[in-house]
Amino acid sequence: METKTPDVVHSVPPYGHAICSEKWRNSSLIQSLKGGDVKILFESELGVADFHLPNKSSILYVSECDVIAGNGYKRKLVRYRNAGSSFQQLVLVERTRLSEQYFSAMQKFVVFDLGLSLLPVGGQTEASQLITQIVHGDGRENPFRRRSTCRLLDPLVLTLVQQIPGVGKVKALTLLQNFTILQLCNAAPAQLEPMVGQASAQQIHSFFHKYASAGS
């Protein structure tokens, strides 16, 4: 079901919904989201963000073409970071065979220079699966979340977590038994240490966060 919602630049969609930039209307990503039972609200005034999700997170999508084209994407990322909204700002980046050689520089810029959370995806299909997981798995507080782990352990999310340096399959499984993907993005090293050890905990935290340098 598609609904047009005016003036929702900073709006949080209800559980099970995603607010999507109008430019995505005819994309395969949107079709996949609908197949995952995500209700779409289109909006032409989201600013730089591409998606707003029910857990107060926003997503900026960086395609393979954006990565390969050069540094133009950096200006867009800076504008996204500077928007300074109350949303948790996520960046989804297409990590493909063609964009692989540029990925480490992209990761450094997003994570260490801008202090944003980066989640690599293989393309729009994987992105839609991840967004569906966030919408249905992280969209509202659920007292039974830790017992309902089957959705969190789907192959996409498991593969995503294993891309973190120092995290293999066993540690990824352990982490996903205790954290949703967005909780993992925000977890402090002390929260991770009991499950993966001190060195891996720091690597996971560094993967998602800019090193604190001042005023903390």
Coordinates of N, CA and C in Angstrom, one line a residue:
M1 N 0.8 -1.2 0.0 CA 0.0 0.0 0.0 C 0.9 1.2 0.0
E2 N 0.7 2.1 -0.9 CA 1.5 3.3 -1.1 C 0.7 4.6 -0.7
T3 N 1.3 5.4 0.1 CA 0.6 6.6 0.6 C 1.5 7.8 0.5
K4 N 1.0 8.9 0.0 CA 1.8 10.1 -0.1 C 1.7 10.9 1.2
T5 N 2.8 11.3 1.8 CA 2.8 12.0 3.1 C 3.5 13.3 3.0
P6 N 2.8 14.4 3.1 CA 3.4 15.7 2.9 C 4.2 16.1 4.1
D7 N 5.3 16.9 3.9 CA 6.0 17.6 5.0 C 6.4 16.6 6.1
V8 N 7.2 15.6 5.7 CA 7.6 14.6 6.7 C 9.2 14.5 6.7
V9 N 9.8 15.7 6.5 CA 11.3 15.6 6.4 C 11.9 15.0 7.6
H10 N 11.3 15.2 8.8 CA 11.9 14.7 10.0 C 10.9 13.7 10.7
S11 N 10.0 13.1 9.9 CA 9.0 12.2 10.5 C 9.5 10.8 10.7
V12 N 9.0 10.1 11.7 CA 9.3 8.7 12.0 C 8.1 7.9 11.5
P13 N 8.3 7.0 10.6 CA 7.2 6.2 10.2 C 6.7 5.2 11.2
P14 N 5.5 4.8 11.2 CA 5.0 3.8 12.1 C 5.6 2.4 11.9
Y15 N 5.5 1.6 12.9 CA 6.1 0.2 12.8 C 5.6 -0.5 11.5
G16 N 6.6 -1.1 10.9 CA 6.2 -1.9 9.6 C 6.2 -1.0 8.4
H17 N 6.5 0.3 8.5 CA 6.6 1.2 7.4 C 8.0 1.7 7.2
A18 N 8.2 2.3 6.0 CA 9.4 3.0 5.7 C 9.1 4.2 4.9
I19 N 9.6 5.4 5.2 CA 9.5 6.6 4.4 C 10.6 6.6 3.4
C20 N 10.3 6.6 2.1 CA 11.3 6.5 1.0 C 11.3 7.8 0.1
S21 N 12.4 8.2 -0.3 CA 12.5 9.3 -1.2 C 11.8 8.9 -2.5
E22 N 11.1 9.9 -3.0 CA 10.4 9.7 -4.3 C 11.2 9.1 -5.4
K23 N 12.5 9.4 -5.4 CA 13.3 9.0 -6.5 C 13.4 7.4 -6.6
W24 N 13.1 6.8 -5.5 CA 13.2 5.3 -5.4 C 11.9 4.6 -5.9
R25 N 10.9 5.4 -6.3 CA 9.6 4.8 -6.5 C 9.6 3.6 -7.4
N26 N 10.3 3.6 -8.5 CA 10.2 2.6 -9.5 C 11.4 1.6 -9.5
S27 N 12.1 1.6 -8.3 CA 13.4 0.8 -8.2 C 13.1 -0.6 -7.8
S28 N 14.0 -1.5 -8.1 CA 13.9 -2.9 -7.7 C 14.0 -3.0 -6.2
L29 N 14.6 -2.0 -5.5 CA 14.7 -2.1 -4.1 C 13.3 -1.9 -3.4
I30 N 12.6 -1.0 -4.0 CA 11.2 -0.8 -3.4 C 10.3 -2.0 -3.7
Q31 N 10.5 -2.6 -4.8 CA 9.7 -3.8 -5.1 C 10.0 -4.9 -4.1
S32 N 11.3 -5.0 -3.8 CA 11.7 -6.0 -2.8 C 11.2 -5.7 -1.4
L33 N 11.2 -4.5 -1.1 CA 10.7 -4.1 0.2 C 9.2 -4.4 0.4
K34 N 8.5 -4.2 -0.7 CA 7.0 -4.6 -0.7 C 6.9 -6.1 -0.5
G35 N 7.8 -6.8 -1.2 CA 7.7 -8.3 -1.0 C 8.1 -8.7 0.3
G36 N 8.8 -7.9 1.1 CA 9.1 -8.2 2.5 C 8.1 -7.7 3.5
D37 N 6.9 -7.3 2.9 CA 5.8 -6.8 3.8 C 6.2 -5.5 4.5
V38 N 6.9 -4.6 3.8 CA 7.2 -3.3 4.3 C 6.3 -2.3 3.6
K39 N 5.5 -1.5 4.3 CA 4.6 -0.6 3.7 C 5.4 0.7 3.4
I40 N 5.2 1.2 2.2 CA 6.0 2.3 1.7 C 5.3 3.6 1.8
L41 N 5.9 4.6 2.3 CA 5.4 6.0 2.3 C 6.4 6.8 1.5
F42 N 5.9 7.3 0.3 CA 6.8 8.1 -0.5 C 6.8 9.6 -0.1
E43 N 8.0 10.2 -0.2 CA 8.1 11.6 0.2 C 9.2 12.3 -0.6
S44 N 8.9 13.4 -1.2 CA 9.9 14.1 -2.0 C 10.7 15.1 -1.3
E45 N 10.5 15.2 0.1 CA 11.2 16.3 0.9 C 12.0 15.6 2.0
L46 N 12.7 14.6 1.7 CA 13.6 13.9 2.8 C 14.9 14.6 2.9
G47 N 15.2 15.5 2.0 CA 16.6 16.1 2.1 C 17.5 15.2 1.4
V48 N 18.7 15.0 2.1 CA 19.7 14.1 1.5 C 19.4 12.6 1.7
A49 N 18.7 12.3 2.8 CA 18.4 10.9 3.2 C 17.6 10.3 2.1
D50 N 17.8 8.9 2.0 CA 16.9 8.2 1.1 C 15.8 7.5 1.8
F51 N 16.0 7.1 3.0 CA 15.0 6.4 3.8 C 14.9 6.8 5.2
H52 N 13.7 6.8 5.8 CA 13.5 7.0 7.3 C 12.9 5.7 7.8
L53 N 13.3 5.2 8.9 CA 12.8 3.9 9.4 C 12.2 4.1 10.8
P54 N 11.4 3.1 11.2 CA 10.6 3.3 12.4 C 11.4 3.4 13.7
N55 N 12.7 3.0 13.7 CA 13.5 3.1 14.9 C 14.3 4.3 15.0
K56 N 13.8 5.4 14.3 CA 14.5 6.7 14.2 C 15.9 6.6 13.6
S57 N 16.0 5.8 12.6 CA 17.3 5.8 11.8 C 17.0 6.2 10.4
S58 N 18.0 6.9 9.8 CA 17.8 7.3 8.4 C 18.9 6.6 7.6
I59 N 18.7 6.4 6.3 CA 19.7 5.7 5.5 C 20.0 6.6 4.3
L60 N 21.3 6.7 4.0 CA 21.8 7.3 2.7 C 22.4 6.1 1.9
Y61 N 22.0 5.9 0.7 CA 22.4 4.8 -0.1 C 23.4 5.3 -1.1
V62 N 24.6 4.6 -1.1 CA 25.7 5.0 -2.0 C 25.8 3.8 -3.0
S63 N 25.5 4.0 -4.2 CA 25.6 2.9 -5.2 C 27.0 2.6 -5.7
E64 N 27.1 1.5 -6.4 CA 28.4 1.2 -7.0 C 28.8 2.3 -8.0
C65 N 27.9 2.8 -8.7 CA 28.2 3.9 -9.7 C 28.7 5.1 -8.9
D66 N 28.1 5.5 -7.8 CA 28.5 6.6 -7.0 C 30.0 6.4 -6.5
V67 N 30.3 5.2 -6.1 CA 31.6 4.9 -5.5 C 32.7 5.0 -6.6
I68 N 32.4 4.4 -7.8 CA 33.3 4.4 -8.9 C 33.5 5.8 -9.5
A69 N 32.5 6.6 -9.5 CA 32.5 7.9 -10.2 C 33.6 8.8 -9.6
G70 N 34.0 8.6 -8.4 CA 35.0 9.5 -7.8 C 34.5 10.1 -6.5
N71 N 35.0 11.3 -6.2 CA 34.8 11.9 -4.9 C 33.5 12.7 -4.7
G72 N 32.7 12.7 -5.8 CA 31.4 13.5 -5.7 C 30.5 13.1 -4.6
Y73 N 30.6 11.8 -4.3 CA 29.7 11.2 -3.2 C 30.1 11.9 -1.8
K74 N 31.3 12.3 -1.7 CA 31.8 12.9 -0.4 C 31.0 14.1 0.0
R75 N 30.7 15.0 -1.0 CA 29.9 16.2 -0.7 C 28.5 15.8 -0.2
K76 N 27.9 14.8 -0.8 CA 26.6 14.3 -0.3 C 26.7 13.7 1.1
L77 N 27.7 13.0 1.4 CA 27.9 12.4 2.7 C 28.1 13.5 3.7
V78 N 28.8 14.5 3.4 CA 29.0 15.6 4.4 C 27.7 16.3 4.6
R79 N 26.9 16.6 3.6 CA 25.6 17.2 3.8 C 24.7 16.3 4.7
Y80 N 24.8 15.0 4.4 CA 24.0 14.1 5.2 C 24.4 14.1 6.7
R81 N 25.7 14.1 7.0 CA 26.2 14.2 8.3 C 25.8 15.5 9.0
N82 N 25.9 16.6 8.2 CA 25.7 18.0 8.7 C 24.2 18.3 8.9
A83 N 23.3 17.4 8.4 CA 21.9 17.6 8.6 C 21.6 17.6 10.1
G84 N 22.4 16.8 10.9 CA 22.3 16.9 12.3 C 20.9 16.6 12.9
S85 N 20.2 15.7 12.2 CA 18.8 15.4 12.7 C 18.9 14.5 13.9
S86 N 17.8 14.2 14.5 CA 17.7 13.3 15.7 C 17.8 11.8 15.3
F87 N 17.9 11.6 14.0 CA 17.9 10.2 13.5 C 19.3 9.6 13.7
Q88 N 19.4 8.3 13.9 CA 20.7 7.6 13.7 C 21.0 7.5 12.3
Q89 N 22.1 8.0 11.8 CA 22.4 8.2 10.4 C 23.3 7.0 10.0
L90 N 22.7 6.2 9.1 CA 23.4 5.0 8.5 C 23.7 5.3 7.1
V91 N 24.8 4.6 6.6 CA 25.2 4.7 5.2 C 25.3 3.3 4.7
L92 N 24.5 3.0 3.7 CA 24.6 1.7 3.0 C 25.4 1.9 1.7
V93 N 26.4 1.1 1.6 CA 27.4 1.2 0.4 C 27.4 -0.1 -0.3
E94 N 27.2 0.0 -1.7 CA 27.3 -1.2 -2.5 C 28.8 -1.6 -2.6
R95 N 29.1 -2.8 -2.0 CA 30.4 -3.3 -2.1 C 30.4 -4.5 -3.1
T96 N 30.9 -4.2 -4.3 CA 30.8 -5.2 -5.4 C 32.2 -5.4 -5.9
R97 N 32.3 -6.3 -6.9 CA 33.6 -6.6 -7.5 C 34.2 -5.3 -8.1
L98 N 33.4 -4.5 -8.7 CA 33.9 -3.3 -9.3 C 34.2 -2.2 -8.3
S99 N 33.5 -2.1 -7.2 CA 33.7 -1.0 -6.2 C 34.7 -1.4 -5.1
E100 N 35.1 -2.7 -5.1 CA 35.9 -3.2 -4.0 C 37.2 -2.4 -3.8
Q101 N 37.8 -2.0 -4.9 CA 39.1 -1.3 -4.8 C 39.0 0.1 -4.1
Y102 N 37.8 0.6 -4.1 CA 37.5 1.9 -3.6 C 36.9 1.8 -2.1
F103 N 36.6 0.6 -1.7 CA 35.8 0.4 -0.5 C 36.6 0.9 0.8
S104 N 37.8 0.6 0.9 CA 38.5 0.9 2.1 C 38.6 2.4 2.3
A105 N 38.8 3.1 1.2 CA 38.8 4.6 1.3 C 37.5 5.2 1.6
M106 N 36.4 4.6 1.1 CA 35.1 4.9 1.4 C 34.8 4.7 2.9
Q107 N 35.2 3.5 3.4 CA 35.0 3.2 4.8 C 35.7 4.1 5.7
K108 N 36.9 4.5 5.4 CA 37.7 5.4 6.2 C 37.0 6.8 6.3
F109 N 36.5 7.2 5.1 CA 35.9 8.5 5.1 C 34.6 8.5 5.9
V110 N 33.7 7.5 5.7 CA 32.4 7.5 6.3 C 32.6 7.3 7.8
V111 N 33.4 6.3 8.2 CA 33.5 5.9 9.6 C 34.4 6.8 10.4
F112 N 35.6 7.0 9.9 CA 36.6 7.7 10.7 C 36.5 9.2 10.6
D113 N 36.3 9.7 9.3 CA 36.3 11.1 9.1 C 34.9 11.7 9.5
L114 N 33.8 11.0 9.2 CA 32.5 11.6 9.4 C 31.8 11.0 10.7
G115 N 32.3 9.9 11.2 CA 31.7 9.3 12.4 C 30.4 8.7 12.2
L116 N 30.1 8.2 10.9 CA 28.8 7.6 10.6 C 29.0 6.1 10.6
S117 N 27.8 5.4 10.7 CA 27.8 3.9 10.6 C 27.7 3.5 9.2
L118 N 28.6 2.6 8.8 CA 28.6 2.1 7.4 C 28.2 0.6 7.4
L119 N 27.2 0.3 6.5 CA 26.8 -1.1 6.3 C 27.0 -1.5 4.9
P120 N 27.9 -2.4 4.5 CA 28.1 -2.8 3.1 C 27.0 -3.7 2.6
V121 N 26.6 -3.6 1.4 CA 25.6 -4.5 0.8 C 26.1 -4.8 -0.6
G122 N 25.6 -5.9 -1.1 CA 26.0 -6.4 -2.5 C 25.2 -5.7 -3.6
G123 N 24.1 -5.1 -3.2 CA 23.2 -4.5 -4.2 C 21.9 -4.2 -3.6
Q124 N 20.9 -3.8 -4.5 CA 19.6 -3.3 -4.0 C 18.8 -4.5 -3.4
T125 N 19.0 -5.7 -3.8 CA 18.3 -6.8 -3.2 C 18.7 -7.0 -1.8
E126 N 20.1 -7.0 -1.6 CA 20.6 -7.2 -0.2 C 20.2 -6.0 0.7
A127 N 20.2 -4.8 0.1 CA 19.8 -3.6 0.8 C 18.4 -3.7 1.3
S128 N 17.5 -4.2 0.4 CA 16.1 -4.3 0.8 C 15.9 -5.3 1.9
Q129 N 16.7 -6.4 1.9 CA 16.6 -7.4 2.9 C 17.1 -6.8 4.3
L130 N 18.1 -6.0 4.2 CA 18.6 -5.4 5.5 C 17.6 -4.4 6.0
I131 N 17.1 -3.6 5.1 CA 16.1 -2.6 5.5 C 14.9 -3.3 6.1
T132 N 14.4 -4.4 5.5 CA 13.3 -5.1 6.0 C 13.6 -5.7 7.4
Q133 N 14.8 -6.2 7.6 CA 15.2 -6.7 8.9 C 15.2 -5.5 9.9
I134 N 15.6 -4.4 9.6 CA 15.6 -3.2 10.5 C 14.2 -2.8 10.8
V135 N 13.3 -2.7 9.8 CA 11.9 -2.3 9.9 C 11.2 -3.3 10.9
H136 N 11.3 -4.5 10.6 CA 10.6 -5.5 11.4 C 11.3 -6.0 12.7
G137 N 12.6 -6.0 12.6 CA 13.3 -6.5 13.8 C 13.7 -5.4 14.8
D138 N 14.0 -4.2 14.3 CA 14.5 -3.1 15.2 C 13.5 -2.0 15.3
G139 N 12.3 -2.1 14.7 CA 11.4 -1.0 14.6 C 10.7 -0.6 15.9
R140 N 10.6 -1.5 16.8 CA 10.0 -1.2 18.1 C 10.6 -2.1 19.2
E141 N 10.5 -1.7 20.4 CA 11.0 -2.5 21.5 C 10.2 -3.8 21.6
N142 N 10.8 -4.9 21.8 CA 10.2 -6.2 21.8 C 10.8 -7.0 23.0
P143 N 10.0 -7.2 24.0 CA 10.6 -7.9 25.2 C 11.1 -9.4 24.8
F144 N 10.6 -9.9 23.7 CA 11.0 -11.3 23.3 C 12.1 -11.3 22.3
R145 N 12.7 -10.1 22.0 CA 13.6 -10.0 20.8 C 14.8 -11.0 20.9
R146 N 15.3 -11.1 22.1 CA 16.5 -12.0 22.2 C 16.2 -13.4 22.0
R147 N 15.0 -13.8 22.2 CA 14.6 -15.2 22.0 C 14.2 -15.4 20.6
S148 N 13.8 -14.4 19.9 CA 13.4 -14.5 18.5 C 14.5 -14.2 17.5
T149 N 15.5 -15.1 17.4 CA 16.7 -14.8 16.7 C 16.7 -15.3 15.3
C150 N 15.7 -16.0 14.8 CA 15.8 -16.6 13.5 C 15.9 -15.5 12.4
R151 N 15.2 -14.4 12.6 CA 15.3 -13.4 11.5 C 16.7 -12.7 11.6
L152 N 17.3 -12.6 12.7 CA 18.6 -11.9 12.8 C 19.7 -12.8 12.3
L153 N 19.5 -14.1 12.2 CA 20.5 -15.0 11.7 C 20.3 -15.4 10.3
D154 N 19.6 -14.6 9.5 CA 19.5 -14.9 8.1 C 20.9 -14.7 7.4
P155 N 21.1 -15.3 6.3 CA 22.5 -15.3 5.7 C 23.0 -13.9 5.4
L156 N 22.2 -13.0 5.0 CA 22.6 -11.6 4.7 C 23.3 -11.0 6.0
V157 N 22.5 -11.0 7.1 CA 23.0 -10.3 8.3 C 24.3 -11.0 8.8
L158 N 24.3 -12.4 8.8 CA 25.4 -13.1 9.2 C 26.7 -12.8 8.4
T159 N 26.5 -12.7 7.1 CA 27.6 -12.4 6.2 C 28.1 -10.9 6.4
L160 N 27.1 -10.0 6.7 CA 27.5 -8.6 7.0 C 28.3 -8.5 8.2
V161 N 28.0 -9.2 9.3 CA 28.7 -9.1 10.5 C 30.1 -9.7 10.3
Q162 N 30.2 -10.8 9.5 CA 31.5 -11.4 9.3 C 32.5 -10.6 8.5
Q163 N 32.0 -9.5 7.9 CA 32.9 -8.6 7.2 C 33.6 -7.7 8.1
I164 N 33.2 -7.6 9.4 CA 34.0 -6.8 10.4 C 35.3 -7.5 10.6
P165 N 36.4 -6.8 10.6 CA 37.7 -7.4 10.8 C 37.8 -8.1 12.2
G166 N 38.3 -9.3 12.2 CA 38.5 -10.1 13.4 C 37.3 -10.8 13.8
V167 N 36.2 -10.8 13.0 CA 35.0 -11.5 13.4 C 34.7 -12.6 12.4
G168 N 34.8 -13.8 12.8 CA 34.5 -15.0 12.0 C 33.1 -15.4 12.2
K169 N 32.7 -16.6 11.7 CA 31.4 -17.1 11.8 C 30.9 -17.3 13.2
V170 N 31.8 -17.9 14.0 CA 31.4 -18.2 15.4 C 31.1 -17.0 16.2
K171 N 32.0 -16.0 16.1 CA 31.8 -14.7 16.8 C 30.6 -14.0 16.3
A172 N 30.4 -14.0 14.9 CA 29.2 -13.4 14.4 C 27.9 -14.0 14.9
L173 N 27.8 -15.3 15.0 CA 26.7 -16.0 15.5 C 26.4 -15.6 17.0
T174 N 27.5 -15.5 17.7 CA 27.4 -15.2 19.2 C 26.9 -13.7 19.3
L175 N 27.4 -12.8 18.5 CA 27.0 -11.4 18.6 C 25.5 -11.3 18.2
L176 N 25.1 -12.0 17.2 CA 23.7 -11.9 16.7 C 22.7 -12.6 17.6
Q177 N 23.2 -13.4 18.5 CA 22.3 -14.0 19.5 C 22.0 -13.0 20.6
N178 N 22.8 -11.9 20.7 CA 22.7 -10.9 21.8 C 22.4 -9.5 21.3
F179 N 22.6 -9.2 20.0 CA 22.4 -7.9 19.5 C 21.7 -7.9 18.2
T180 N 20.8 -6.9 18.0 CA 20.3 -6.7 16.6 C 21.4 -5.9 15.9
I181 N 21.3 -5.8 14.6 CA 22.4 -5.2 13.8 C 22.6 -3.7 14.2
L182 N 21.5 -3.0 14.6 CA 21.7 -1.6 15.0 C 22.2 -1.5 16.4
Q183 N 21.8 -2.4 17.3 CA 22.4 -2.4 18.6 C 23.9 -2.7 18.5
L184 N 24.3 -3.5 17.6 CA 25.7 -3.8 17.4 C 26.5 -2.6 16.9
C185 N 25.9 -1.8 16.1 CA 26.5 -0.5 15.6 C 26.8 0.4 16.8
N186 N 25.9 0.4 17.8 CA 26.0 1.3 18.9 C 26.7 0.8 20.1
A187 N 27.0 -0.5 20.1 CA 27.5 -1.2 21.3 C 28.9 -0.6 21.7
A188 N 29.1 -0.4 23.0 CA 30.4 -0.1 23.5 C 31.3 -1.3 23.6
P189 N 32.6 -1.1 23.6 CA 33.5 -2.3 23.7 C 33.3 -3.1 24.9
A190 N 32.9 -2.5 26.1 CA 32.7 -3.2 27.3 C 31.5 -4.2 27.2
Q191 N 30.5 -3.8 26.3 CA 29.4 -4.7 26.1 C 29.7 -5.9 25.3
L192 N 30.7 -5.7 24.4 CA 31.1 -6.8 23.5 C 32.1 -7.7 24.0
E193 N 32.9 -7.3 24.9 CA 34.1 -8.0 25.4 C 33.7 -9.4 26.0
P194 N 32.6 -9.5 26.8 CA 32.3 -10.9 27.4 C 32.0 -11.9 26.3
M195 N 31.6 -11.5 25.1 CA 31.3 -12.4 24.0 C 32.4 -12.7 23.1
V196 N 33.2 -11.7 22.8 CA 34.2 -11.9 21.7 C 35.7 -11.5 22.2
G197 N 35.8 -11.1 23.4 CA 37.2 -10.7 23.9 C 37.5 -9.3 23.6
Q198 N 38.5 -8.8 24.3 CA 38.8 -7.4 24.2 C 39.3 -6.9 22.8
A199 N 40.2 -7.6 22.2 CA 40.7 -7.2 20.9 C 39.6 -7.1 19.8
S200 N 38.8 -8.1 19.8 CA 37.7 -8.1 18.8 C 36.6 -7.1 19.1
A201 N 36.4 -6.9 20.4 CA 35.4 -5.8 20.8 C 35.9 -4.5 20.3
Q202 N 37.1 -4.2 20.4 CA 37.6 -2.9 20.0 C 37.6 -2.8 18.4
Q203 N 37.9 -3.9 17.8 CA 37.8 -3.9 16.3 C 36.4 -3.6 15.8
I204 N 35.4 -4.3 16.5 CA 34.0 -4.1 16.1 C 33.6 -2.6 16.3
H205 N 34.0 -2.1 17.5 CA 33.6 -0.7 17.8 C 34.2 0.3 16.8
S206 N 35.5 0.0 16.5 CA 36.2 0.9 15.5 C 35.6 0.8 14.1
F207 N 35.1 -0.4 13.8 CA 34.5 -0.5 12.4 C 33.3 0.4 12.3
F208 N 32.6 0.6 13.3 CA 31.3 1.3 13.2 C 31.5 2.8 13.6
H209 N 32.5 3.1 14.4 CA 32.5 4.5 15.0 C 33.8 5.2 14.8
K210 N 33.7 6.5 14.7 CA 34.8 7.4 14.7 C 35.5 7.3 16.1
Y211 N 36.8 7.4 16.1 CA 37.5 7.4 17.4 C 37.1 8.8 18.1
A212 N 36.8 8.7 19.4 CA 36.5 9.9 20.1 C 37.8 10.6 20.3
S213 N 37.8 11.9 20.0 CA 39.0 12.7 20.1 C 39.0 13.9 21.0
A214 N 37.8 14.4 21.2 CA 37.7 15.6 22.0 C 36.4 15.6 22.8
G215 N 36.4 16.2 24.0 CA 35.2 16.4 24.7 C 34.5 15.2 25.2
S216 N 35.2 14.0 25.2 CA 34.5 12.8 25.7 C 35.4 12.1 26.7

